[in-house]
mmCIF file of C-alpha atoms in Angstrom:
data_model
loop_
_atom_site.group_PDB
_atom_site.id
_atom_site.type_symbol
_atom_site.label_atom_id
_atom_site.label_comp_id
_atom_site.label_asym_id
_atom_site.label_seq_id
_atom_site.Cartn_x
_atom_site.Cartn_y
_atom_site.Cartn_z
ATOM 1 C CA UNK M 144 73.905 28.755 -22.681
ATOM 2 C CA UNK M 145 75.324 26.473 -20.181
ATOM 3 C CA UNK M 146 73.871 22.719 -20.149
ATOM 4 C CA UNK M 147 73.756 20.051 -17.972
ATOM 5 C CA UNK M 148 74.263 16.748 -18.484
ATOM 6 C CA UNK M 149 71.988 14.066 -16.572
ATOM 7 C CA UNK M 150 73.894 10.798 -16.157
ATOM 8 C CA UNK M 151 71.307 7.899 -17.113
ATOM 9 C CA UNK M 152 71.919 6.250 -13.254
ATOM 10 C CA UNK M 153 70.849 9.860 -12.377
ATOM 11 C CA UNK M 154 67.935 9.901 -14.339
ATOM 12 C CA UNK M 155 66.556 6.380 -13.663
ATOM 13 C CA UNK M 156 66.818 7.465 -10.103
ATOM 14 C CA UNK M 157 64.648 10.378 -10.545
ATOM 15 C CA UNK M 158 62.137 8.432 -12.386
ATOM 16 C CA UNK M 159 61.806 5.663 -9.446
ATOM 17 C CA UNK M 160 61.344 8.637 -7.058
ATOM 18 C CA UNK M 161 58.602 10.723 -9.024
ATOM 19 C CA UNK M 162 56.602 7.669 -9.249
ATOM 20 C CA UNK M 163 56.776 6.403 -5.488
ATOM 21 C CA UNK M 164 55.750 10.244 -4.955
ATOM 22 C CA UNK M 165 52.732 9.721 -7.270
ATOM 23 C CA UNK M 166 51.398 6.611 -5.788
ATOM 24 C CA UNK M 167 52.174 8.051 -2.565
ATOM 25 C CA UNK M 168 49.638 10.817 -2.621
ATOM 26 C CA UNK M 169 47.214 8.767 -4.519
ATOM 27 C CA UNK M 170 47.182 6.486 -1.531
ATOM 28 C CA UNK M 171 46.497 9.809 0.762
ATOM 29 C CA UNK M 172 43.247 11.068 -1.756
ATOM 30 C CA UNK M 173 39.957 9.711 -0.618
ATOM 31 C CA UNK M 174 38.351 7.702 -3.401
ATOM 32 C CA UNK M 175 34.596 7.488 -2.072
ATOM 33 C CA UNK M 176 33.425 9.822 -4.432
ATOM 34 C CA UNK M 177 29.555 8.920 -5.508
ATOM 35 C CA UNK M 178 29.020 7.228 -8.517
ATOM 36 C CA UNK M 179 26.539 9.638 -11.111
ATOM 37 C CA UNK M 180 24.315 6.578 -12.330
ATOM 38 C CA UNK M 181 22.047 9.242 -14.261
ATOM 39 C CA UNK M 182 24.551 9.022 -17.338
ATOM 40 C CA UNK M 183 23.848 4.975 -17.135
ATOM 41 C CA UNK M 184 21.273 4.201 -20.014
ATOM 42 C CA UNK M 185 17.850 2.628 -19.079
ATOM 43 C CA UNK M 186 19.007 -0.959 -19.817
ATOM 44 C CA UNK M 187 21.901 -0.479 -17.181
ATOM 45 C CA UNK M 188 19.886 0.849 -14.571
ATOM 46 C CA UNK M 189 17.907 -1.164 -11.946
ATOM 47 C CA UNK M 190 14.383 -0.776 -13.319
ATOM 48 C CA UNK M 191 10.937 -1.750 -10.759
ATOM 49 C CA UNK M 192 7.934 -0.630 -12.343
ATOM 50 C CA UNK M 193 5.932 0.053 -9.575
ATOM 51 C CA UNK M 194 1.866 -0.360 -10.725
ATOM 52 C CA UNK M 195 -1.287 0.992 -8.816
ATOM 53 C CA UNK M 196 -4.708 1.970 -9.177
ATOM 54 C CA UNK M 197 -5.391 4.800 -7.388
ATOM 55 C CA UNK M 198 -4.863 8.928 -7.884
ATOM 56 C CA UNK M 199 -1.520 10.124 -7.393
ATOM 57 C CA UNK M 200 -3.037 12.511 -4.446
ATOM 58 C CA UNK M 201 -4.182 10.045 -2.341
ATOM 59 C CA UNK M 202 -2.033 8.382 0.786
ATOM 60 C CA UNK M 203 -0.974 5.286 -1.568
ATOM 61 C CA UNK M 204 0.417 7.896 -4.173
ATOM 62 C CA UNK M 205 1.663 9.902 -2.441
ATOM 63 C CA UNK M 206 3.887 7.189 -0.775
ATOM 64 C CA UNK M 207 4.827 5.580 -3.882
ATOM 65 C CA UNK M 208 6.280 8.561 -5.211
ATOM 66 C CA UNK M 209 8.101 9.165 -1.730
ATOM 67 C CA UNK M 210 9.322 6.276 -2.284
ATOM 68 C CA UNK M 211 10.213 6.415 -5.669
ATOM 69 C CA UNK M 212 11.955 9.890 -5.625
ATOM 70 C CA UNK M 213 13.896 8.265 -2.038
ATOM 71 C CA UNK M 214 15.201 4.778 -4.300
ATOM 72 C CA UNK M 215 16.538 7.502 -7.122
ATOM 73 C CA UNK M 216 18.208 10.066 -4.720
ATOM 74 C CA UNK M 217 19.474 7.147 -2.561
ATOM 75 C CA UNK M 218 20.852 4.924 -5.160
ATOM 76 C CA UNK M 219 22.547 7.982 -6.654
ATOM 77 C CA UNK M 220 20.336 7.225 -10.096
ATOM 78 C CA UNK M 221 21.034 3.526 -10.000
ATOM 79 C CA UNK M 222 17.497 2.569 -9.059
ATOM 80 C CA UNK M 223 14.648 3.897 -10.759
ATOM 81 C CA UNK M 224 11.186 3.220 -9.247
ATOM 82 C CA UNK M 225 8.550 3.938 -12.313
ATOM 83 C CA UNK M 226 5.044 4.963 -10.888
ATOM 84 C CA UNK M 227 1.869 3.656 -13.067
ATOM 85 C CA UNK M 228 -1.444 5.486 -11.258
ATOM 86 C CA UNK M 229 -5.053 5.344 -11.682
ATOM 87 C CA UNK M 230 -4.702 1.472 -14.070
ATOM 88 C CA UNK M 231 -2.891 3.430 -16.450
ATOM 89 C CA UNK M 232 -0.950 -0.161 -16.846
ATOM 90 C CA UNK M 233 -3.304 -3.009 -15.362
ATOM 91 C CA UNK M 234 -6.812 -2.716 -13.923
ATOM 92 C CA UNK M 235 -7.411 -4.188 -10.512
ATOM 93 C CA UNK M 236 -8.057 -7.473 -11.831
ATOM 94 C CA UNK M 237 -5.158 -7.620 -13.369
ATOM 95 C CA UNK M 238 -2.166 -6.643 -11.578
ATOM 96 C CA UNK M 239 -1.267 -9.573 -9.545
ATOM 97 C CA UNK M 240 -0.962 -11.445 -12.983
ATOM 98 C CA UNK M 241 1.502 -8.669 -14.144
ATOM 99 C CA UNK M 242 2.984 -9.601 -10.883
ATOM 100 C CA UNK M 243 3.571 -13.255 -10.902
ATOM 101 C CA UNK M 244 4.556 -12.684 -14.405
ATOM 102 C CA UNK M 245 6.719 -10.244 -13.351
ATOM 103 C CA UNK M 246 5.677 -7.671 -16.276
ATOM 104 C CA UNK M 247 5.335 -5.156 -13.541
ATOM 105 C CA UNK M 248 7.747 -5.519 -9.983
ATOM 106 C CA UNK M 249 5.363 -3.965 -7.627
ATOM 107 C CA UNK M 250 2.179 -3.375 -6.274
ATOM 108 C CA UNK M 251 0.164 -2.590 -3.266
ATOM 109 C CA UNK M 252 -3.872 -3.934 -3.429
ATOM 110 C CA UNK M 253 -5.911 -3.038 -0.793
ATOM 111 C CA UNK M 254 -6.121 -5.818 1.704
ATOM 112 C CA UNK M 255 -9.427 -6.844 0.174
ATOM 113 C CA UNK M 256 -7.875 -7.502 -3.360
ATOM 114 C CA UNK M 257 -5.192 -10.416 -2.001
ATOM 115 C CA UNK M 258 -7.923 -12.933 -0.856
ATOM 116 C CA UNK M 259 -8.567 -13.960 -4.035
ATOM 117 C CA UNK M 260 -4.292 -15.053 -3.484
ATOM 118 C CA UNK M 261 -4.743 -15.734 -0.111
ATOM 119 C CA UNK M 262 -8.092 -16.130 1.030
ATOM 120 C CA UNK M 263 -6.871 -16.282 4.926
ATOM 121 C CA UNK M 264 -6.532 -12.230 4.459
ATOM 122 C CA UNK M 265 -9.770 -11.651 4.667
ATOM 123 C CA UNK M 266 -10.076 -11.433 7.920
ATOM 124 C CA UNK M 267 -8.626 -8.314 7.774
ATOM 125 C CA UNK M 268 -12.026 -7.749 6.297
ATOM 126 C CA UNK M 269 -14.265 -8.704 9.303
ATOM 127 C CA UNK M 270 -16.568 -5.526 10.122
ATOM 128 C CA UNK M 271 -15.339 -3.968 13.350
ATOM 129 C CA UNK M 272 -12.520 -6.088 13.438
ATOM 130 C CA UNK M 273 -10.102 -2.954 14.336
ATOM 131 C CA UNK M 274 -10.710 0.206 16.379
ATOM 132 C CA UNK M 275 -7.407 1.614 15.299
ATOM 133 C CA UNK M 276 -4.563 1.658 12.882
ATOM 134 C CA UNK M 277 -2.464 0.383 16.212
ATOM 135 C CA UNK M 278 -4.501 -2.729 16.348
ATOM 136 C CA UNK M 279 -4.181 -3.076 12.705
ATOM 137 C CA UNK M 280 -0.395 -3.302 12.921
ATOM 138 C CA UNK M 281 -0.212 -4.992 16.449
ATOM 139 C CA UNK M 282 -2.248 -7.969 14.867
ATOM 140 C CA UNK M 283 0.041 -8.171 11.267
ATOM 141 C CA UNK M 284 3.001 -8.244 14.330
ATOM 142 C CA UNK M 285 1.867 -10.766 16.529
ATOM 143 C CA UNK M 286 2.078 -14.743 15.581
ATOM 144 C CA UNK M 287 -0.695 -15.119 13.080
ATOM 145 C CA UNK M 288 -0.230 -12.046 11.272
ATOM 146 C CA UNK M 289 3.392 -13.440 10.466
ATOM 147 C CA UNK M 290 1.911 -16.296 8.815
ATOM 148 C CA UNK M 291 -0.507 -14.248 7.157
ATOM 149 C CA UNK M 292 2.739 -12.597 5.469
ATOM 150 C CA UNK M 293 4.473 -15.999 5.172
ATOM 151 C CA UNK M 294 1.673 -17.133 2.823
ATOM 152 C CA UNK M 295 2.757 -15.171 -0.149
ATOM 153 C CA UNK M 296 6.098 -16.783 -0.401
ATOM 154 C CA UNK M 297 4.151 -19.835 -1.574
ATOM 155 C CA UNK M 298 2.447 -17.664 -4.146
ATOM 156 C CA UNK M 299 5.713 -16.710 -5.628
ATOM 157 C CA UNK M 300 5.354 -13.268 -4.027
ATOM 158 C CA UNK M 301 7.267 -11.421 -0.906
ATOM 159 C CA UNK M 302 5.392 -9.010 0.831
ATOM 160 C CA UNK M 303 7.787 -5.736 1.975
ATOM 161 C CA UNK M 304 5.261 -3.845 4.003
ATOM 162 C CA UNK M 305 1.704 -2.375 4.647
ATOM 163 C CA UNK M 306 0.231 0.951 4.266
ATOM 164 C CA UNK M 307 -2.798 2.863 5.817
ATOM 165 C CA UNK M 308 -5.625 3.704 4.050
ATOM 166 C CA UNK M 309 -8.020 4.505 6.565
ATOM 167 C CA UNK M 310 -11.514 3.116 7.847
ATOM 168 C CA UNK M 311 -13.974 2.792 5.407
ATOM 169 C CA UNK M 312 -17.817 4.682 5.554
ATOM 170 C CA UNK M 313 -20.904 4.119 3.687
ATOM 171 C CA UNK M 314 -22.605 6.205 1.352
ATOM 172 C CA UNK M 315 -25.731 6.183 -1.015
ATOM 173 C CA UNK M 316 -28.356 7.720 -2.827
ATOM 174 C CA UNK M 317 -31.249 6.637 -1.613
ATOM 175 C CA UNK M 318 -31.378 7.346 1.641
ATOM 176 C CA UNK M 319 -29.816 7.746 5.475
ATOM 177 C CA UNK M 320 -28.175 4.327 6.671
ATOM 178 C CA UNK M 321 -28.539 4.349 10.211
ATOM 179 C CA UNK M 322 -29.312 0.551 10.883
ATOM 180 C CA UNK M 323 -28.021 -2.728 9.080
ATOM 181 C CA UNK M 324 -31.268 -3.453 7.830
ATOM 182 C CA UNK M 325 -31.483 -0.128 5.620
ATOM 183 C CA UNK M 326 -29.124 -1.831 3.584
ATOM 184 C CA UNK M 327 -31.722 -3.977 2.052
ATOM 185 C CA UNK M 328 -32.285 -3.628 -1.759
ATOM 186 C CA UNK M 329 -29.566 -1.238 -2.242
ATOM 187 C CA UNK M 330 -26.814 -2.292 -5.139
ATOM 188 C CA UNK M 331 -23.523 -2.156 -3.398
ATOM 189 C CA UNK M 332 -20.298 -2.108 -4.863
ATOM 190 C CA UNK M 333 -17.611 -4.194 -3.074
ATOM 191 C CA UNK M 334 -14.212 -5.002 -3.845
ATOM 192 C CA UNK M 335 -13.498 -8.247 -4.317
ATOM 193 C CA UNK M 336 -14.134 -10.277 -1.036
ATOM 194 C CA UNK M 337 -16.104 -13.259 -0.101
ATOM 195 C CA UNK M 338 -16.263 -11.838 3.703
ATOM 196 C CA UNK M 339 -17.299 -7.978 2.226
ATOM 197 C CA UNK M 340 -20.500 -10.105 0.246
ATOM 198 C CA UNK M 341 -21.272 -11.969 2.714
ATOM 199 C CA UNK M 342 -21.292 -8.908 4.984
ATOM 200 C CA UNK M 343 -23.514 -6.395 2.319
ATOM 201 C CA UNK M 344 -25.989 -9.909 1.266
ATOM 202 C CA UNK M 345 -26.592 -10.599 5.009
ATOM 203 C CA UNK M 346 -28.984 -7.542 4.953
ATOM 204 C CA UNK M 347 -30.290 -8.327 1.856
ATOM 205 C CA UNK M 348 -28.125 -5.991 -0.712
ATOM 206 C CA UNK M 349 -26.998 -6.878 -3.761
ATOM 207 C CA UNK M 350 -22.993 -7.101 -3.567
ATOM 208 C CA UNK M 351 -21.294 -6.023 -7.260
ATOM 209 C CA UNK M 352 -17.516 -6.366 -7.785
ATOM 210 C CA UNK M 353 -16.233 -3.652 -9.408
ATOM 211 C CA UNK M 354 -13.367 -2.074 -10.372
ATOM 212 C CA UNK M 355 -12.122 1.334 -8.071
ATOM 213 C CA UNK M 356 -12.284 3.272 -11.502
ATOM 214 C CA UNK M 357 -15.325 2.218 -12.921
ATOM 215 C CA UNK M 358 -16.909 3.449 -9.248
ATOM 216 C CA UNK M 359 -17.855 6.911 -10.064
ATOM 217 C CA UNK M 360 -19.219 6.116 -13.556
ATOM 218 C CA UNK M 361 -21.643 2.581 -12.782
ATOM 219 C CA UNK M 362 -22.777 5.545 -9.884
ATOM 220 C CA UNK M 363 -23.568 7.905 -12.194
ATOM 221 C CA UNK M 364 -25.432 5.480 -14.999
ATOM 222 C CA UNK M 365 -27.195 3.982 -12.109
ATOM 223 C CA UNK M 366 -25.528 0.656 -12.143
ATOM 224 C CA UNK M 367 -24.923 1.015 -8.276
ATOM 225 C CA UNK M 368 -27.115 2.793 -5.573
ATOM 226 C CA UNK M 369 -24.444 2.642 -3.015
ATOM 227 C CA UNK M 370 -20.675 1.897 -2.183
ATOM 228 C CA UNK M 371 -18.038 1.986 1.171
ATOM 229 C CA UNK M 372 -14.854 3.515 1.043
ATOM 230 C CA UNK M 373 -12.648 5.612 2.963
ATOM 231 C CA UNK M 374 -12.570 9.566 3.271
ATOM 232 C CA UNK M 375 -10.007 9.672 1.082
ATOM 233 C CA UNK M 376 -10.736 7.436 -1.704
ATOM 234 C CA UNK M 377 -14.174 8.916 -1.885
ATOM 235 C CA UNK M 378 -13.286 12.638 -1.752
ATOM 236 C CA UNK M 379 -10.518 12.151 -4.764
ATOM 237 C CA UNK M 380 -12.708 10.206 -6.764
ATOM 238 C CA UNK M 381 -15.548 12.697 -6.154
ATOM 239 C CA UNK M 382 -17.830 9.624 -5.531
ATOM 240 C CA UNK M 383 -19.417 12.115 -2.679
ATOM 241 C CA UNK M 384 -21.081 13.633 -5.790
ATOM 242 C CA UNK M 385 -23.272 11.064 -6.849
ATOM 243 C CA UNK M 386 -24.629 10.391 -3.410
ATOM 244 C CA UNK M 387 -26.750 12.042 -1.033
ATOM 245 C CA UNK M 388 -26.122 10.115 2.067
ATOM 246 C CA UNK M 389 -22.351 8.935 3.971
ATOM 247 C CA UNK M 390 -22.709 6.518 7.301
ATOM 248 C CA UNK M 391 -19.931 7.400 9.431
ATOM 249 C CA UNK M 392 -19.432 3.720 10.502
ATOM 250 C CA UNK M 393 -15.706 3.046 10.277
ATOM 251 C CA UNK M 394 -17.213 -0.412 9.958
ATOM 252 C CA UNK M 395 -13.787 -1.495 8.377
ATOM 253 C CA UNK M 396 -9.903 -1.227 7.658
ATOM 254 C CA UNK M 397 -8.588 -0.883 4.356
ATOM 255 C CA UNK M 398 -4.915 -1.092 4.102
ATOM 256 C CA UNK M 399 -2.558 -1.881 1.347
ATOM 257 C CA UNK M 400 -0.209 -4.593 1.038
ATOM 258 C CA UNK M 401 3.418 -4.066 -0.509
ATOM 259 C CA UNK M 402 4.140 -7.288 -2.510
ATOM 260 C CA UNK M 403 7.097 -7.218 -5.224
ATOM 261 C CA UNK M 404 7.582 -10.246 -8.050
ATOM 262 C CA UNK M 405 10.003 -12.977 -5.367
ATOM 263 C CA UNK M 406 12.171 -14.084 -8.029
ATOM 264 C CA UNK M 407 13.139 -10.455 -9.299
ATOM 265 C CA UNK M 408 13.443 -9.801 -5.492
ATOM 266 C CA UNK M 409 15.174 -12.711 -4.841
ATOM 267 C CA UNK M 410 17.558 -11.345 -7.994
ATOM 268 C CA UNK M 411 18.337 -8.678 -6.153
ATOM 269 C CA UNK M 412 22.377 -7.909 -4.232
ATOM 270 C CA UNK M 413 21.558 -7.861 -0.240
ATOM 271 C CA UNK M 414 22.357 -4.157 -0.272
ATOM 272 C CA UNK M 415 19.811 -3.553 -2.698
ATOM 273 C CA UNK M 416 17.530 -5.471 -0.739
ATOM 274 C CA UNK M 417 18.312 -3.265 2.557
ATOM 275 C CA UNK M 418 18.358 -0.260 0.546
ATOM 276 C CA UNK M 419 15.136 -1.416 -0.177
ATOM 277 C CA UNK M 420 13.268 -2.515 2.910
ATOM 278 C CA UNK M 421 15.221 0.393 5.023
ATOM 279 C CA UNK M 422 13.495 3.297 2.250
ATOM 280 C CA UNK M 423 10.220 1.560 3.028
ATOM 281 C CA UNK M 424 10.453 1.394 6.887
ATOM 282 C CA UNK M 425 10.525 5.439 6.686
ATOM 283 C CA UNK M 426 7.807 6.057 3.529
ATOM 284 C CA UNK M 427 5.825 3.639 5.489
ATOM 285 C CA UNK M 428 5.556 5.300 8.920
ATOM 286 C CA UNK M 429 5.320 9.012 6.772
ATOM 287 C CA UNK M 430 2.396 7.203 4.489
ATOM 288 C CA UNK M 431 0.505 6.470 7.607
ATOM 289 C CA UNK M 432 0.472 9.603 9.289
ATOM 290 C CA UNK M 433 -0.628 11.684 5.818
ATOM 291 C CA UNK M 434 -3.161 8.752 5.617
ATOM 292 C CA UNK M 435 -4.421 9.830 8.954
ATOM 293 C CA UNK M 436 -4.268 13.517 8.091
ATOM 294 C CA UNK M 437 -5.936 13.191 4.643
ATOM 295 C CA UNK M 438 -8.869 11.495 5.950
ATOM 296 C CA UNK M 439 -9.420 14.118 8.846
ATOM 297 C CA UNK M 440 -9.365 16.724 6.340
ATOM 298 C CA UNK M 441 -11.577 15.379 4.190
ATOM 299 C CA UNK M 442 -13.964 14.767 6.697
ATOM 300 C CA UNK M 443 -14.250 18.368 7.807
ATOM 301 C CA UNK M 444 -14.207 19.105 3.837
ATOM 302 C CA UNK M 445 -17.574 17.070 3.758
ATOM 303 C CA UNK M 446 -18.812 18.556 6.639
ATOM 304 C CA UNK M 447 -18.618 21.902 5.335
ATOM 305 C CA UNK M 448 -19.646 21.250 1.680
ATOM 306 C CA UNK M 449 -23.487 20.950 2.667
ATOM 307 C CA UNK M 450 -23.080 18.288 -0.531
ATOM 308 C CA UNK M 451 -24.139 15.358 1.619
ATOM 309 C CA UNK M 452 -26.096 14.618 4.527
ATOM 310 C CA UNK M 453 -23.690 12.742 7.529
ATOM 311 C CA UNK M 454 -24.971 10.467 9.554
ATOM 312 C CA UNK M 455 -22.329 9.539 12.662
ATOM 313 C CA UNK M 456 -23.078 6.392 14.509
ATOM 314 C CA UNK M 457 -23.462 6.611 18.137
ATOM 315 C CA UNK M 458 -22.004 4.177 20.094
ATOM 316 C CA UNK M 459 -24.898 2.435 20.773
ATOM 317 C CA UNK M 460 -25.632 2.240 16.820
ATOM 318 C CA UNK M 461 -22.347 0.555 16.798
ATOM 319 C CA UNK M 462 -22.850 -2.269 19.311
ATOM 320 C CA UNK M 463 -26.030 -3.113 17.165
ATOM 321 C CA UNK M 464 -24.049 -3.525 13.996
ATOM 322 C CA UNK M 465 -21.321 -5.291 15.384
ATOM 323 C CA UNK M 466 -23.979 -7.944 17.101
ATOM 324 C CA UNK M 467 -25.992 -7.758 13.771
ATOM 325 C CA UNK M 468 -22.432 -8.339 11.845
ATOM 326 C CA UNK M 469 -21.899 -11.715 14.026
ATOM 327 C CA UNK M 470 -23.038 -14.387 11.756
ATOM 328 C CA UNK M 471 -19.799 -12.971 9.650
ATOM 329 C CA UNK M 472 -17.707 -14.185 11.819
ATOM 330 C CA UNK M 473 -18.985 -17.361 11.651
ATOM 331 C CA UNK M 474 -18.820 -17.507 8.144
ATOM 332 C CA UNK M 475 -14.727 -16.752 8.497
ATOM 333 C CA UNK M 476 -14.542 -19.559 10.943
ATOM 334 C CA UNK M 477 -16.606 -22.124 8.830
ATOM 335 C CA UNK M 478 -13.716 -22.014 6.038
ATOM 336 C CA UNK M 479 -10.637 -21.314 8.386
ATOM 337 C CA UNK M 480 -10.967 -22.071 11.772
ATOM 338 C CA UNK M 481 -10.887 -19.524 14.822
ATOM 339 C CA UNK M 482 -7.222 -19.569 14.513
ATOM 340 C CA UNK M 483 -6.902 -16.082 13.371
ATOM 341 C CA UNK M 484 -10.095 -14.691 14.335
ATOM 342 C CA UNK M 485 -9.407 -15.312 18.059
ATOM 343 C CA UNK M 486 -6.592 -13.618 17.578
ATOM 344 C CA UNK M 487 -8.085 -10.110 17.191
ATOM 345 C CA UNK M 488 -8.051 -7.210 19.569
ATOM 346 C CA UNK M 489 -11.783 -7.303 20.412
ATOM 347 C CA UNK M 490 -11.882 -10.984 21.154
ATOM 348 C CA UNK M 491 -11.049 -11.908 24.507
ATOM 349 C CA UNK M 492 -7.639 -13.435 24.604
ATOM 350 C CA UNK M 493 -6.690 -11.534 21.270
ATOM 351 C CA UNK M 494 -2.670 -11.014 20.445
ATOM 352 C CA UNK M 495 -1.826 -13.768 23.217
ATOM 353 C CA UNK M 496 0.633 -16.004 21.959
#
């Protein structure tokens, strides 16, 4: 067998050149290949426990779990949003606790809920303080709803965005509300609001603060006669079945307020942070167009059941509850000022800065 014989200047050479040629085509491979975060263990992934009290078919859940399932796909498994529904964590008492504490990362109370952080926000809760979801967001947009927002900070909280619920309606089991003043002697459940009390005691109710889930049951034992929700929130609770009688009134907004823990946010790289705000930007304008749809469909749903009687106010029913609903108003401006009242759409001068 013939052999050759490989000089060792030869063979250095050859060495040299087959490594250049290796680093050469490593420099021509594109290395932007995803990194699979799903092998990570739980302790290396980016963790927000995300808590809320609500079904996980209604416009909040819904959303959240847009949201969640968005953070996981767009994170490539780094970030895992954890969903807690119907208090299966904290009650509505006690989530913004969990909050500050920063036991849980996330939340999203109904507008009501946050005035006991920042009582301010309750004029959100003014009766016929909105005609429409566009008002709603126009006013959080303009100059005083950006200080609205601001006061969290100073709470230790950051608020990331606001969902539709819908406008809330009246039912009971007594009898038809047609008028303010058939509210008198009727046990109302509220959420917890000075401006929703004041608005339910003006006409002589009794206002109870109670918790969304212990709704259907203190309706059932009797504890409450009557309560105001929206479409949605009463048809997946199935609070429809303990009362005869729903007032169309749309009488009020109820929104939800995105607030996260500020020092875990703070915590946070900037890209997260986008990642973050940019996922919520798109579940938010999605959330508020199911929100919409849900509570038409509902609607009809009730219609049809023949379960309970509807009462729609006419428009001239609604003048007389929004002149009846004045001394509310004055209320608001007794502890705050007219700053953000005059502010709203249906004062004159509203949204001019």
């Amino acid at each position: 067998m013939k052999k050759f014989y490989v000089c060792p200047e030869e063979a250095l050479l050859f060495f040299v050149s087959f490594v250049g040629l290796l680093f050469l085509l490593a420099g021509c491979q594109k290395t932007s290949y995803p990194v699979d975060y799903e092998q990570l263990s739980a302790e290396e992934r980016l963790v927000i426990r995300f808590s809320h009290v609500v079904g996980e078919d209604t416009p909040k859940g819904l959303a959240a779990r847009k949201f969640a399932k968005l953070m996981k796909e767009r994170s490539n498994g780094y970030i895992e949003v954890q969903i807690f529904p119907n208090s299966i964590l904290y009650k509505d008492g006690e989530e913004m606790e969990a909050l500050s504490n920063n036991d849980i990362q996330m939340i999203a109370p109904a507008t009501s809920k946050v005035t006991s952080t920042v009582p301010e926000w309750s004029v959100v809760d003014l009766p016929f303080a909105f005609d429409s979801y566009e008002e709603v967001h126009a006013y959080m947009q303009g100059k005083v709803g950006r200080q609205l927002i601001g006061k969290f900070e100073k709470q230790g909280l950051v608020m990331l965005g606001m969902w539709d619920n819908g406008f809330k309606q009246l039912t009971n089991r007594e009898y038809p509300i047609n008028m303010p003043a058939d509210i008198k002697g009727l046990n109302m459940r509220i959420m917890p609001s000075d401006i929703l009390e004041q608005q339910f005691e003006l006409f002589g109710a009794s206002a109870m603060k109670l918790d969304f889930n212990n709704v259907f049951q203190s309706l059932d034992n009797g504890l409450i006669d009557a309560q105001e929700n929206t479409l949605s929130n009463i048809v997946s609770k199935s609070l429809h079945l303990k009362q005869g009688y729903m007032t169309v009134s749309n009488h009020g907004y109820l929104g939800y307020v995105l607030l996260m823990n500020k020092e875990f946010w703070d915590g946070l790289p900037e890209n997260v942070q986008f990642l973050i705000q940019d996922t919520l930007s798109e579940v938010s304008e999605w959330q508020r167009e199911i929100a919409h749809q849900l509570n038409e469909k509902d609607l009809s749903e009730l219609e049809k059941c023949d379960c309970i009687q509807i009462h729609n106010l006419s428009e001239d029913e609604r003048q007389q509850w929004e002149e009846a609903f004045s001394p509310v108003y004055d209320f608001y401006r007794g502890r705050f000022g007219a700053k953000y009242i005059n502010s709203l759409p249906k004062i004159k001068g509203g949204n001019k800065e």
